[in-house]
Coordinates of C-alpha atoms in Angstrom, one line a residue:
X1 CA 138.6 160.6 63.6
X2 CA 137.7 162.8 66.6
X3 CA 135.7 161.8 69.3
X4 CA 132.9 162.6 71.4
X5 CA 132.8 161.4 75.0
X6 CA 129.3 161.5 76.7
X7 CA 129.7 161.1 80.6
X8 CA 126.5 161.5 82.9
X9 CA 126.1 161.8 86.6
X10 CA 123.5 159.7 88.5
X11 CA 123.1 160.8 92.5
X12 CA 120.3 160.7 94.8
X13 CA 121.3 162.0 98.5
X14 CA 119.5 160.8 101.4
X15 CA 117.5 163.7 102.3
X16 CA 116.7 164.8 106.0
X17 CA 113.5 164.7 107.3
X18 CA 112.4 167.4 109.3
X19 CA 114.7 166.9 112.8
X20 CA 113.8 169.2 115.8
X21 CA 115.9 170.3 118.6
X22 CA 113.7 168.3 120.9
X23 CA 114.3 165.0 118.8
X24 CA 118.1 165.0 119.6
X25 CA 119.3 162.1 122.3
X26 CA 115.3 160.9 122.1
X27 CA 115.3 159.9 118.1
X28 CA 117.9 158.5 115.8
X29 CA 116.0 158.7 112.6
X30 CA 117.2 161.4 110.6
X31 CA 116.3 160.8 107.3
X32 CA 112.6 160.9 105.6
X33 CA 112.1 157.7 103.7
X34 CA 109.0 158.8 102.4
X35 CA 109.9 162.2 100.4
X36 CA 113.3 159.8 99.5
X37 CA 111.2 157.2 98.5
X38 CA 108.3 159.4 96.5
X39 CA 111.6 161.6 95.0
X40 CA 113.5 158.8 93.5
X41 CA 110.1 157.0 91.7
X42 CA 108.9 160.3 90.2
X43 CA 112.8 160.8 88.9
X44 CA 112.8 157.1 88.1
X45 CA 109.4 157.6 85.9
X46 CA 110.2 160.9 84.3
X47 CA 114.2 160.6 83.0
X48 CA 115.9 156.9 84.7
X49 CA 113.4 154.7 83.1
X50 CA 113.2 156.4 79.7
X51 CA 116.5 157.2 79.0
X52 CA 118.1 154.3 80.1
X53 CA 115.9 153.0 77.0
X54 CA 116.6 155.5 74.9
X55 CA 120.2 154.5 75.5
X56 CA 119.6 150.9 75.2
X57 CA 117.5 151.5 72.1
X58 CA 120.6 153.8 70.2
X59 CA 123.4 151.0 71.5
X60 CA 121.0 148.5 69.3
X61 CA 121.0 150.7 66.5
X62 CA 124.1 152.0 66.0
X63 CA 125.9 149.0 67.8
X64 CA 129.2 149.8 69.3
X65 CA 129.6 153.0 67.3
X66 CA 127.7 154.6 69.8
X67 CA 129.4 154.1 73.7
X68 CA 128.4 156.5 77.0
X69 CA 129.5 156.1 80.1
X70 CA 128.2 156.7 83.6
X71 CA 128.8 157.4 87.6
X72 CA 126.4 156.2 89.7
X73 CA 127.3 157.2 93.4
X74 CA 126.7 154.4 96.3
X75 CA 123.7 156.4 97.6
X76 CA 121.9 156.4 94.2
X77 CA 122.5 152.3 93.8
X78 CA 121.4 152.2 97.7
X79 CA 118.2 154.0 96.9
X80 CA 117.6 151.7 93.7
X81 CA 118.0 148.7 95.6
X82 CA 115.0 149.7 97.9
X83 CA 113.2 151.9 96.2
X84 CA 113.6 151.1 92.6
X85 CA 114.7 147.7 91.8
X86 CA 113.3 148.1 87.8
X87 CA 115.7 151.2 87.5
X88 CA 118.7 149.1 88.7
X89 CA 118.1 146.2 86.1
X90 CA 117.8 148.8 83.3
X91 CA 121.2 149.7 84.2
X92 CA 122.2 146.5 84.0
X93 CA 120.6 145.8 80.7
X94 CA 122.8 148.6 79.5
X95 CA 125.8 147.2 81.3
X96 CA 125.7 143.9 79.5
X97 CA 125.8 145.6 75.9
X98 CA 129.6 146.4 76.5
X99 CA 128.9 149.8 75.0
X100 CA 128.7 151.3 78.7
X101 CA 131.5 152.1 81.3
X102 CA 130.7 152.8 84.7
X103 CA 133.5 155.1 86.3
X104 CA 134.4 155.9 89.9
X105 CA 133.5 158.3 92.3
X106 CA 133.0 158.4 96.5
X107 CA 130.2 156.2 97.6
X108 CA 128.3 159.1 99.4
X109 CA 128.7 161.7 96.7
X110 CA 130.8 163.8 99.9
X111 CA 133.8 166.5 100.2
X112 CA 136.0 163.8 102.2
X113 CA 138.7 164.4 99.1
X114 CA 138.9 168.3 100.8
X115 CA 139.6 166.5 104.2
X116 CA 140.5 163.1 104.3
X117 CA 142.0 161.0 102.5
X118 CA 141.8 157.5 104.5
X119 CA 137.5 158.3 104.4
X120 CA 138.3 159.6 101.0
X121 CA 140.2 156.4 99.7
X122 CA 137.6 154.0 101.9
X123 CA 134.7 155.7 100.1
X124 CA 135.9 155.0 96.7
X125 CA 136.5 151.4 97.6
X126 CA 133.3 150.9 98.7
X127 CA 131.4 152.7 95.7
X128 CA 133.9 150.4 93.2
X129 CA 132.5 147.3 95.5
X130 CA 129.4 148.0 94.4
X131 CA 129.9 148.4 90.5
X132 CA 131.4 145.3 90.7
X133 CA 128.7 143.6 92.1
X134 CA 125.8 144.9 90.1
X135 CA 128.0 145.8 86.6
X136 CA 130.2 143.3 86.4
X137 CA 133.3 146.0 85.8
X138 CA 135.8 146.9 87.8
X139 CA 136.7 151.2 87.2
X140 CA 139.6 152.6 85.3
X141 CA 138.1 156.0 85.3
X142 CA 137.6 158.1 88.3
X143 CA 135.8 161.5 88.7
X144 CA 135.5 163.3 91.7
X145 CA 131.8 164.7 93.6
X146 CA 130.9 167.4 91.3
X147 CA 133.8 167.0 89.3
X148 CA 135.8 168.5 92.5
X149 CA 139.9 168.5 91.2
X150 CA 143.3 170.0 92.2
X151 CA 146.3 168.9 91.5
X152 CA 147.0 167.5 95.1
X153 CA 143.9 165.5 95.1
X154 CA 144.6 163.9 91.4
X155 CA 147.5 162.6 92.9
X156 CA 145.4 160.6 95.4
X157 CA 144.0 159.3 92.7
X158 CA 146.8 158.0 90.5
X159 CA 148.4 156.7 93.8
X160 CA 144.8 154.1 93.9
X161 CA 145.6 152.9 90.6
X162 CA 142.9 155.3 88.5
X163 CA 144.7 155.9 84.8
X164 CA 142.3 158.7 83.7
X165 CA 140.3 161.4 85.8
X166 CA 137.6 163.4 84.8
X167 CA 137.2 167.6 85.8
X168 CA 135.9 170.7 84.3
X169 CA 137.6 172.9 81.9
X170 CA 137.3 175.9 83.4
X171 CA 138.9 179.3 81.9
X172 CA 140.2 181.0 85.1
X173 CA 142.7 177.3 85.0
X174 CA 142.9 176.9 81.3
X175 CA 143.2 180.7 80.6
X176 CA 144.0 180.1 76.4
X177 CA 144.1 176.3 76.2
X178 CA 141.9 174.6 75.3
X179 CA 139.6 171.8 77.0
X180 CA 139.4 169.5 73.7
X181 CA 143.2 168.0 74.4
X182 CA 143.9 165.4 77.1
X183 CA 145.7 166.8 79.8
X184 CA 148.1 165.2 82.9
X185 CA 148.1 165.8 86.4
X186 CA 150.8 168.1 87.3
X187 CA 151.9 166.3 90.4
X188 CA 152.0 162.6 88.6
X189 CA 151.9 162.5 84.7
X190 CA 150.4 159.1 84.6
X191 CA 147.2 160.4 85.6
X192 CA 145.2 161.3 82.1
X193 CA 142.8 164.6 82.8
X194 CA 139.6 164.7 80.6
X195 CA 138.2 168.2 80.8
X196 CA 134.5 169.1 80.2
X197 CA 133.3 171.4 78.0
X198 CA 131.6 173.4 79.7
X199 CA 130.0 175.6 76.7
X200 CA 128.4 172.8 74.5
X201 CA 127.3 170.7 77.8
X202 CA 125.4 173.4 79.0
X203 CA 124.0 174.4 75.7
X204 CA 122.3 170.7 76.5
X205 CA 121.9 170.4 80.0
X206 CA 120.5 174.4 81.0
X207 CA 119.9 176.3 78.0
X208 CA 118.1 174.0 76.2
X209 CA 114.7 174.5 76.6
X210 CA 115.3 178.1 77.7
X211 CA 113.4 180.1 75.2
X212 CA 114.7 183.6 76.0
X213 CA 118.3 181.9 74.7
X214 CA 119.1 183.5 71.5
X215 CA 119.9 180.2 69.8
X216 CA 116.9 178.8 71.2
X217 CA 115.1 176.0 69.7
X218 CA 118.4 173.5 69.6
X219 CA 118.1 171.1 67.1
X220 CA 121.1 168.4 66.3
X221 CA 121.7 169.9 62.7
X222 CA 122.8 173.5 64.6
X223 CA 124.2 171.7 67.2
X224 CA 126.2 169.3 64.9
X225 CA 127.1 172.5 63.1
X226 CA 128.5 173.7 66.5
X227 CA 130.7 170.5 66.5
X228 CA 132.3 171.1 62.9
X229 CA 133.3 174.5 63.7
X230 CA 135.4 173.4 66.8
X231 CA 138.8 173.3 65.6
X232 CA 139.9 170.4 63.6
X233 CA 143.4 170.0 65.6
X234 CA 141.1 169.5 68.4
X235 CA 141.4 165.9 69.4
X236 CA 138.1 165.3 71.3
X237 CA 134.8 166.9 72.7
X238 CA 133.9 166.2 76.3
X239 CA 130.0 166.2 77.1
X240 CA 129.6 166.0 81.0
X241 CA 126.3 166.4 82.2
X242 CA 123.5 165.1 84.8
X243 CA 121.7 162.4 84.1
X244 CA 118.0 164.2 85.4
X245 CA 119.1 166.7 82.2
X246 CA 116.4 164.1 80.0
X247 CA 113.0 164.7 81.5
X248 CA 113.6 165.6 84.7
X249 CA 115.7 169.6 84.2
X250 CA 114.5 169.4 80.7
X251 CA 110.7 167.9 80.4
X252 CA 109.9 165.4 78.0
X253 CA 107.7 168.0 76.4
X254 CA 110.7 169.9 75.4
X255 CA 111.4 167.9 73.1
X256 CA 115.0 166.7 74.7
X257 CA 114.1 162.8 74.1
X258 CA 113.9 163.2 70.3
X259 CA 116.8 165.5 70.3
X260 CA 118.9 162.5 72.1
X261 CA 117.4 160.1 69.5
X262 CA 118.5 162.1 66.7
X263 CA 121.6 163.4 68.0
X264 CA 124.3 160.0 66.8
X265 CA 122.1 159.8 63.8
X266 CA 123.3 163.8 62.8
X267 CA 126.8 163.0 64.2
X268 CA 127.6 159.7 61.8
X269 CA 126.1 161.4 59.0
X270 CA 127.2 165.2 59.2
X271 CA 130.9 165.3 61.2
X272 CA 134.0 163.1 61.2
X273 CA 133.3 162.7 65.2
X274 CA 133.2 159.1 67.1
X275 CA 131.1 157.9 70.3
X276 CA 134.4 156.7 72.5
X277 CA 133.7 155.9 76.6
X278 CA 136.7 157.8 78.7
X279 CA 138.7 154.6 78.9
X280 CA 139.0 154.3 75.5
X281 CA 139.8 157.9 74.5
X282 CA 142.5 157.6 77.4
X283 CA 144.3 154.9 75.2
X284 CA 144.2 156.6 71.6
X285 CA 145.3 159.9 73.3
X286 CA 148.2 161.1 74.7
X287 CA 148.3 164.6 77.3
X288 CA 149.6 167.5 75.5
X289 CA 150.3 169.0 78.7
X290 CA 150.1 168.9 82.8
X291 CA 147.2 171.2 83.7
X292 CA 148.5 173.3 87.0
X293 CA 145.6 173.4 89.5
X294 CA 146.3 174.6 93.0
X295 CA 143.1 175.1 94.1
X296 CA 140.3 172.8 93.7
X297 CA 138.1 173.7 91.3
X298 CA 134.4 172.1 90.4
X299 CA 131.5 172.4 87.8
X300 CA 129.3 173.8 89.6
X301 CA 128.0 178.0 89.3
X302 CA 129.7 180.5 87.2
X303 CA 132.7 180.7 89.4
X304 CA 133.5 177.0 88.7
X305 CA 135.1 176.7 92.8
X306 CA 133.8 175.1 96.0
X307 CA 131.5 178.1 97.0
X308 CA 128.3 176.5 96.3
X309 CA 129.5 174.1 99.6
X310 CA 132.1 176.0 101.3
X311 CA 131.1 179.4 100.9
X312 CA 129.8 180.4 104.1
X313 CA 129.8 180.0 107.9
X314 CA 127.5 178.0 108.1
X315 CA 128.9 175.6 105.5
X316 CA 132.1 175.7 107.2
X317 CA 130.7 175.0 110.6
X318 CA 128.9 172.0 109.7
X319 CA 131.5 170.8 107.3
X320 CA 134.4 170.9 109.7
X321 CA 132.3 169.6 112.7
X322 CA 131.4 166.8 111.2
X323 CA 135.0 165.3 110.2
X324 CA 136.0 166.3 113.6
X325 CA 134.7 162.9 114.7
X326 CA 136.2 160.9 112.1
X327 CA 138.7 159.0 114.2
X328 CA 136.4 158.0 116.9
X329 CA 133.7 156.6 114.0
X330 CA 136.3 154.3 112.5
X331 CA 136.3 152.1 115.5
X332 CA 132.2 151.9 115.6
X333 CA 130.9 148.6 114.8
X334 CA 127.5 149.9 114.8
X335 CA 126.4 149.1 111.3
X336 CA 123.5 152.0 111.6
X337 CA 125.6 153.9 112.9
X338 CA 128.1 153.9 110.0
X339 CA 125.5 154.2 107.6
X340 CA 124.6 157.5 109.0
X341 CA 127.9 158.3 108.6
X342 CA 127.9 157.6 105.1
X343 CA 124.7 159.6 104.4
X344 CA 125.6 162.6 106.5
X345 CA 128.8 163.4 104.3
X346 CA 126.6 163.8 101.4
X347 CA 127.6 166.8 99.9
X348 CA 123.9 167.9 99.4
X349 CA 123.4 168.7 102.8
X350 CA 125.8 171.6 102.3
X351 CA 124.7 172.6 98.6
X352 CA 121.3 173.3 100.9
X353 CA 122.7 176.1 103.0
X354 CA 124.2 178.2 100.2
X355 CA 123.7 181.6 100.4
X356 CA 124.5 183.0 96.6
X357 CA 120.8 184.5 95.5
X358 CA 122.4 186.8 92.1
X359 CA 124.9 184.6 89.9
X360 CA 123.0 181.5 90.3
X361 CA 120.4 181.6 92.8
X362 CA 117.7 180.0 90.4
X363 CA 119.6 176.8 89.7
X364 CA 120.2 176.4 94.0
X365 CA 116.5 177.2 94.7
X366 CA 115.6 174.4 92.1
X367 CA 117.3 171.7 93.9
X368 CA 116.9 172.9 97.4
X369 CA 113.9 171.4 100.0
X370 CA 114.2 174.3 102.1
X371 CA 113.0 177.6 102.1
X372 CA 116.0 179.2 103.3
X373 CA 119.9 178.1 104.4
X374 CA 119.7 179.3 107.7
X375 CA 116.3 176.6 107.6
X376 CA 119.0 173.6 106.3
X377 CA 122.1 174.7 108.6
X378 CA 119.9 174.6 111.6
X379 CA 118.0 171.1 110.7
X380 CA 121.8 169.4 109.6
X381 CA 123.3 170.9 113.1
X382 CA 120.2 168.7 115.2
X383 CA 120.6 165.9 113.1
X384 CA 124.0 165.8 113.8
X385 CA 124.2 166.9 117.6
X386 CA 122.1 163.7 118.1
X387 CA 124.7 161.6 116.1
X388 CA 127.8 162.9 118.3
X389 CA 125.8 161.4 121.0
X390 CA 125.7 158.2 119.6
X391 CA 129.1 158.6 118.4
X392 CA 130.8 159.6 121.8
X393 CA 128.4 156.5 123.6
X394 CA 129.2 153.8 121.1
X395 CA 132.9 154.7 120.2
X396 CA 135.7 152.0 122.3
X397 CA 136.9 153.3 124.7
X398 CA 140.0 155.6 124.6
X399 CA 142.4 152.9 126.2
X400 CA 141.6 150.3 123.6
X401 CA 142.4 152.2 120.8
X402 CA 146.1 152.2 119.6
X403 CA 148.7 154.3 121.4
X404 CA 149.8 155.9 118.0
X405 CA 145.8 156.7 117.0
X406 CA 145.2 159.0 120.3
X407 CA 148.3 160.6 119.5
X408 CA 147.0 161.1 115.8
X409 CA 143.7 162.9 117.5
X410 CA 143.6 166.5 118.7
X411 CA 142.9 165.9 122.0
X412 CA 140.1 168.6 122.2
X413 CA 137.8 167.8 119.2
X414 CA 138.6 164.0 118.9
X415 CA 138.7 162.4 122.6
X416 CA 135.9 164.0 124.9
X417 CA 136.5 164.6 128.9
X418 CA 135.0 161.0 129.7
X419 CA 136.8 159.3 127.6
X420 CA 140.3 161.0 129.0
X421 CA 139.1 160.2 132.4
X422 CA 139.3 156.5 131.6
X423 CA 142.1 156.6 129.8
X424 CA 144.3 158.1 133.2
X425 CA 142.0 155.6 135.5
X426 CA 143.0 152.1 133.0
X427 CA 146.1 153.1 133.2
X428 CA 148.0 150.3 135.0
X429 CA 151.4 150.5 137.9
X430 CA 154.4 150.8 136.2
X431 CA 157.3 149.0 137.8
X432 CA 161.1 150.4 137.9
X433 CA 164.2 148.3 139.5
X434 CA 166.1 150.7 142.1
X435 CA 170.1 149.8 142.8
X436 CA 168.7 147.4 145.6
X437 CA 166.6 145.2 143.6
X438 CA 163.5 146.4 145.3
X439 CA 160.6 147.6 142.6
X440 CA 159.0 151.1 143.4
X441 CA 155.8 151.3 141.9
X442 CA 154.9 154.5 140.1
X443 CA 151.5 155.7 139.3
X444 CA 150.8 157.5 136.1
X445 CA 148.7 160.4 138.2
X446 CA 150.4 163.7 139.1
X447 CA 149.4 163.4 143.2
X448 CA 151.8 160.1 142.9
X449 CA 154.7 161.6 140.8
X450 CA 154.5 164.2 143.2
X451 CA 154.7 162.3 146.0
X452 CA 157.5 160.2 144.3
X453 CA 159.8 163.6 144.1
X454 CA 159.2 163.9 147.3
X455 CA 160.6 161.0 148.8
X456 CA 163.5 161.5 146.0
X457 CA 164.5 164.5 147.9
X458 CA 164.2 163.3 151.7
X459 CA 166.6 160.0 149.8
X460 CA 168.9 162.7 148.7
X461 CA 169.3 165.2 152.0
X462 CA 169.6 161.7 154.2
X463 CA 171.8 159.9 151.9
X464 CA 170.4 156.8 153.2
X465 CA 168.3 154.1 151.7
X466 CA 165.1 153.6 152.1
X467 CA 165.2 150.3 153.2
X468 CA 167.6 151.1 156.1
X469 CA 166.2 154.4 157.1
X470 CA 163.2 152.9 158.0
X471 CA 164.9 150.7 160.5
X472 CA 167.1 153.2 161.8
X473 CA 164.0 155.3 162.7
X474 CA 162.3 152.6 164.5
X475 CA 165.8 152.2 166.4
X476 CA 165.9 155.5 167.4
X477 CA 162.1 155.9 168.7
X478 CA 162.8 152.8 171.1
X479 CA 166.2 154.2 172.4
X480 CA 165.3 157.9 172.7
X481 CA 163.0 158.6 176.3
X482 CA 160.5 160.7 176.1
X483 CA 160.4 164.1 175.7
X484 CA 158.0 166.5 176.8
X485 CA 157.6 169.2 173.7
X486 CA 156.5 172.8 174.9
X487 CA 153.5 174.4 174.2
X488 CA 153.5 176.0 170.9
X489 CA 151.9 179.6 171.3
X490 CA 150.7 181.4 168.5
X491 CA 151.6 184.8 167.3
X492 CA 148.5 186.5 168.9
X493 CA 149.7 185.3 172.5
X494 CA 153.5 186.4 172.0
X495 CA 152.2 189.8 170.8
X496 CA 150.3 190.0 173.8
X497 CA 152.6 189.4 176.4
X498 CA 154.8 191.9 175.0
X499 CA 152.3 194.7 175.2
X500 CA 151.1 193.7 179.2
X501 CA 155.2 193.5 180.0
X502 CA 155.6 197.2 178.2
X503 CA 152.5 198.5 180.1
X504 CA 154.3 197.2 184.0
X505 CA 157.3 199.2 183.0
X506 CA 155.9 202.2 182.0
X507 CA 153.8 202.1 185.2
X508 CA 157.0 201.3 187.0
X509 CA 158.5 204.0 185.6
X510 CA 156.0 206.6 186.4
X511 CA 155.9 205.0 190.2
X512 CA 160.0 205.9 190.4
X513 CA 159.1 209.6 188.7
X514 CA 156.7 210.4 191.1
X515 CA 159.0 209.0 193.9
X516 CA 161.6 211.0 193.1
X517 CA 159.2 214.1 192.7
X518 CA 157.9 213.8 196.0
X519 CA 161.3 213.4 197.8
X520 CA 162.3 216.8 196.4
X521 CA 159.5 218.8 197.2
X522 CA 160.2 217.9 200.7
X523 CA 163.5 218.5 200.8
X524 CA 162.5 222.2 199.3
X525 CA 160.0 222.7 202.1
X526 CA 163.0 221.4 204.7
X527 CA 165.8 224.0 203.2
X528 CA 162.8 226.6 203.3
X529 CA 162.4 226.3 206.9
X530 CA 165.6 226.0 208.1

């Protein structure tokens, strides 16, 4: 039999509160508890709380014939242990059926795959941490933030010990495949690729209660019709959606909770399909090919890319100076501190200053609390001025981090001008053994290498050492009488002397002329008489 494999995505970010320029090195608060707070009850009310039993109430029916499975990010669980306590037992009502995986993802729902893998890897831990500790189940299946895959980053993920990875199928990758096979990562085989399909989710998850759709109403008889038409080579059909799809996107009054009641019902009954979790359709299955992705691709918009993150300046801005502090917030102890760091990454704080207003501007305006992107860049950038602060006063300082780690750094974005001014000012004497046994002590500073190759030079003219030079000196000062140096004269005096000298020869000169002048007029006025 073929199988279905129902996947849903529960987040929550941490959402901003209004930050001002004028807050930033004043207030460390960043985030509003009370819109989070008010946010995750009315979701909680209108989709957690319902579906969840819904889902408890099918898994009791139909008994393990009917499995789902789910990814809960580590912001979401955070927000349900202090805002929503009732929503995180229902999840652990389901949890205890056995008819439930919970797969892995990053604990703050953030890009770090795109930049880092040590946050990236650190993040996952963290977010598997907590599965364990509410679910009871440690993760087999991973999938990415926003289903966000390439083949460079589902290596990552094989190398932590994932077997199976969830992305989307999208055409520009698959081209004529199909995204009803199981697939391998092209990079390492072992890693099993489940793609989603993107055409009967979002018949579900967006066009369902859209009633300018021509297939609009959906019922579970067309929709099981749908299913049966699929190929029957066709091994399984991926259904990846979000969670807020029942009564939250889709209201209750659409009728989407007795289309989910009815659905397994129409599926046992009408098509040879099976409810399987990823796990389990990962072990009946075997890839029928490596999928070649070079460039990450998502689930997210038409173009099925990072653009709806990474597609503008002011996305990249804030993106890039954000992890350019990375290394200098590892060695924070600051548990507040760290916590920020977590929330910041969220990549909802970027989703909010797209720019796209044709292709899919209705579904960003939906989940956006701004009115504009410009409004979102310029509230993340104060939040996180203010953090750099804290970051840059709370960090250790330069000399007690490892050698190796500086090196690791770019020294322009990672280790301010303070903290290189106490890294040349810790920097201890450094002793060297000359050929006499005498230790020359060298400072690190360039005024004392440079006075170092000075005295290198005098050693090397004199030929003497320095030991015996110094006596020899004193010798000679004690020996040698006095001498009386002679005045230095500047150039100004020199030049003058010249010019007064040059002036009492020419008057000389003109003396002698009119000397001899007069002597012959008189000896003309003798001859004339005579």
């Amino acid at each position: 039999m073929r199988s279905i494999c129902f996947y849903f995505q529960v987040h929550q970010p941490f959402r901003l509160r209004t930050y001002r320029f004028f807050d930033i090195g004043s207030n460390h608060h960043y985030f509003d508890d009370y819109a989070n707070r008010t946010i995750l009850r009315k979701v909680a009310e209108k989709c957690y709380l319902p579906t969840n039993q819904t889902m408890l109430d099918l898994i009791k029916e139909y008994g393990s014939a009917f499995k789902i499975s789910y990814s809960l990010s580590g912001t979401v669980i955070d927000q349900f242990e202090m805002y929503g306590p009732d929503v995180l037992d229902s999840f652990k009502r389901l949890a205890e059926t056995g008819c439930v995986e919970f797969i892995a993802e990053t604990y703050s729902h953030s890009l770090s795959a795109l930049k880092s893998k040590e946050e990236f890897t650190n993040q996952v831990n963290a977010q598997v941490k907590k599965i364990q500790h509410h679910f009871g189940q440690t993760p087999k299946t991973f999938r990415n933030t926003e289903l966000i895959y390439s083949d460079s980053i589902g290596s990552m993920v094989a190398d932590m010990g994932f077997k199976t990875m969830l992305t989307e199928g999208a055409k520009h990758v698959l081209g004529w495949k199909s995204p009803n096979y199981m697939y391998c990562n092209a990079i390492n085989p072992k890693l099993k690729m489940l793609l989603k399909n993107f055409q009967l989710s979002d018949d579900i998850a967006f066009r369902f209660s859209q009633s300018s759709w021509n297939e609009w109403p959906l019922t579970t008889e067309k929709y099981v019709n749908w299913l049966n038409l699929v190929d029957p080579k066709q091994e399984v059909i991926n259904l990846f959606m979000d969670y807020e799809t029942f009564g939250e996107h889709q209201w209750a009054d659409s009728g989407i909770f007795e289309f989910l009641k009815a659905l397994p019902q129409r599926v046992f009954t009408n098509s040879n399909y099976m409810f399987k979790t990823p796990s389990e359709v990962s072990e009946i299955l075997q890839p029928v090919s490596p999928i070649h992705v070079p460039t990450p691709i998502s689930w997210a918009d038409e173009e099925r890319d990072l653009t709806a993150w990474l597609g503008n300046e002011l996305q990249d801005e804030a993106f890039y100076r954000l992890y350019e502090f990375e290394q200098k917030v590892k060695y924070c102890k600051d548990e507040n501190l760290l916590t920020d760091w977590k929330y910041l990454q969220t990549s909802d704080h970027f989703y909010y200053m797209c720019t796209k207003w044709f292709s899919d501007g209705d579904v960003h305006k939906y989940f956006n609390p701004y009115n504009t992107p410009y409004e979102a860049f310029i509230n993340y950038m104060n939040a996180l001025s203010d953090f750099i602060i804290r970051v840059e006063d709370a960090c250790k300082p330069a000399s007690v981090i490892p050698h190796d780690t500086i090196k690791d750094m770019s020294s322009e974005n990672t280790i301010s001008g303070k903290t290189k001014e106490k890294v040349v000012s810790t920097t201890k004497p450094i002793s060297k053994k000359t050929s006499n046994s005498k230790v020359l002590t060298e400072q690190t500073s360039n005024a004392a290498k440079a006075k170092t190759i000075k005295s290198a030079k005098i050693e090397k003219k004199t030929d003497v050492k320095p030991a015996k030079a110094i006596e020899l000196k004193k010798e000679k000062t004690k020996k040698a009488e006095p001498v009386i140096k002679p005045k230095k004269t500047s150039k100004k005096t020199k030049v003058d002397d010249k010019a007064s000298k040059s002036l009492k020869t020419a008057k000389n000169d003109k003396k002698n002329t009119d000397n001899t002048t007069n002597k012959e007029k008189l000896e003309k006025k003798k001859t004339k008489k005579k």
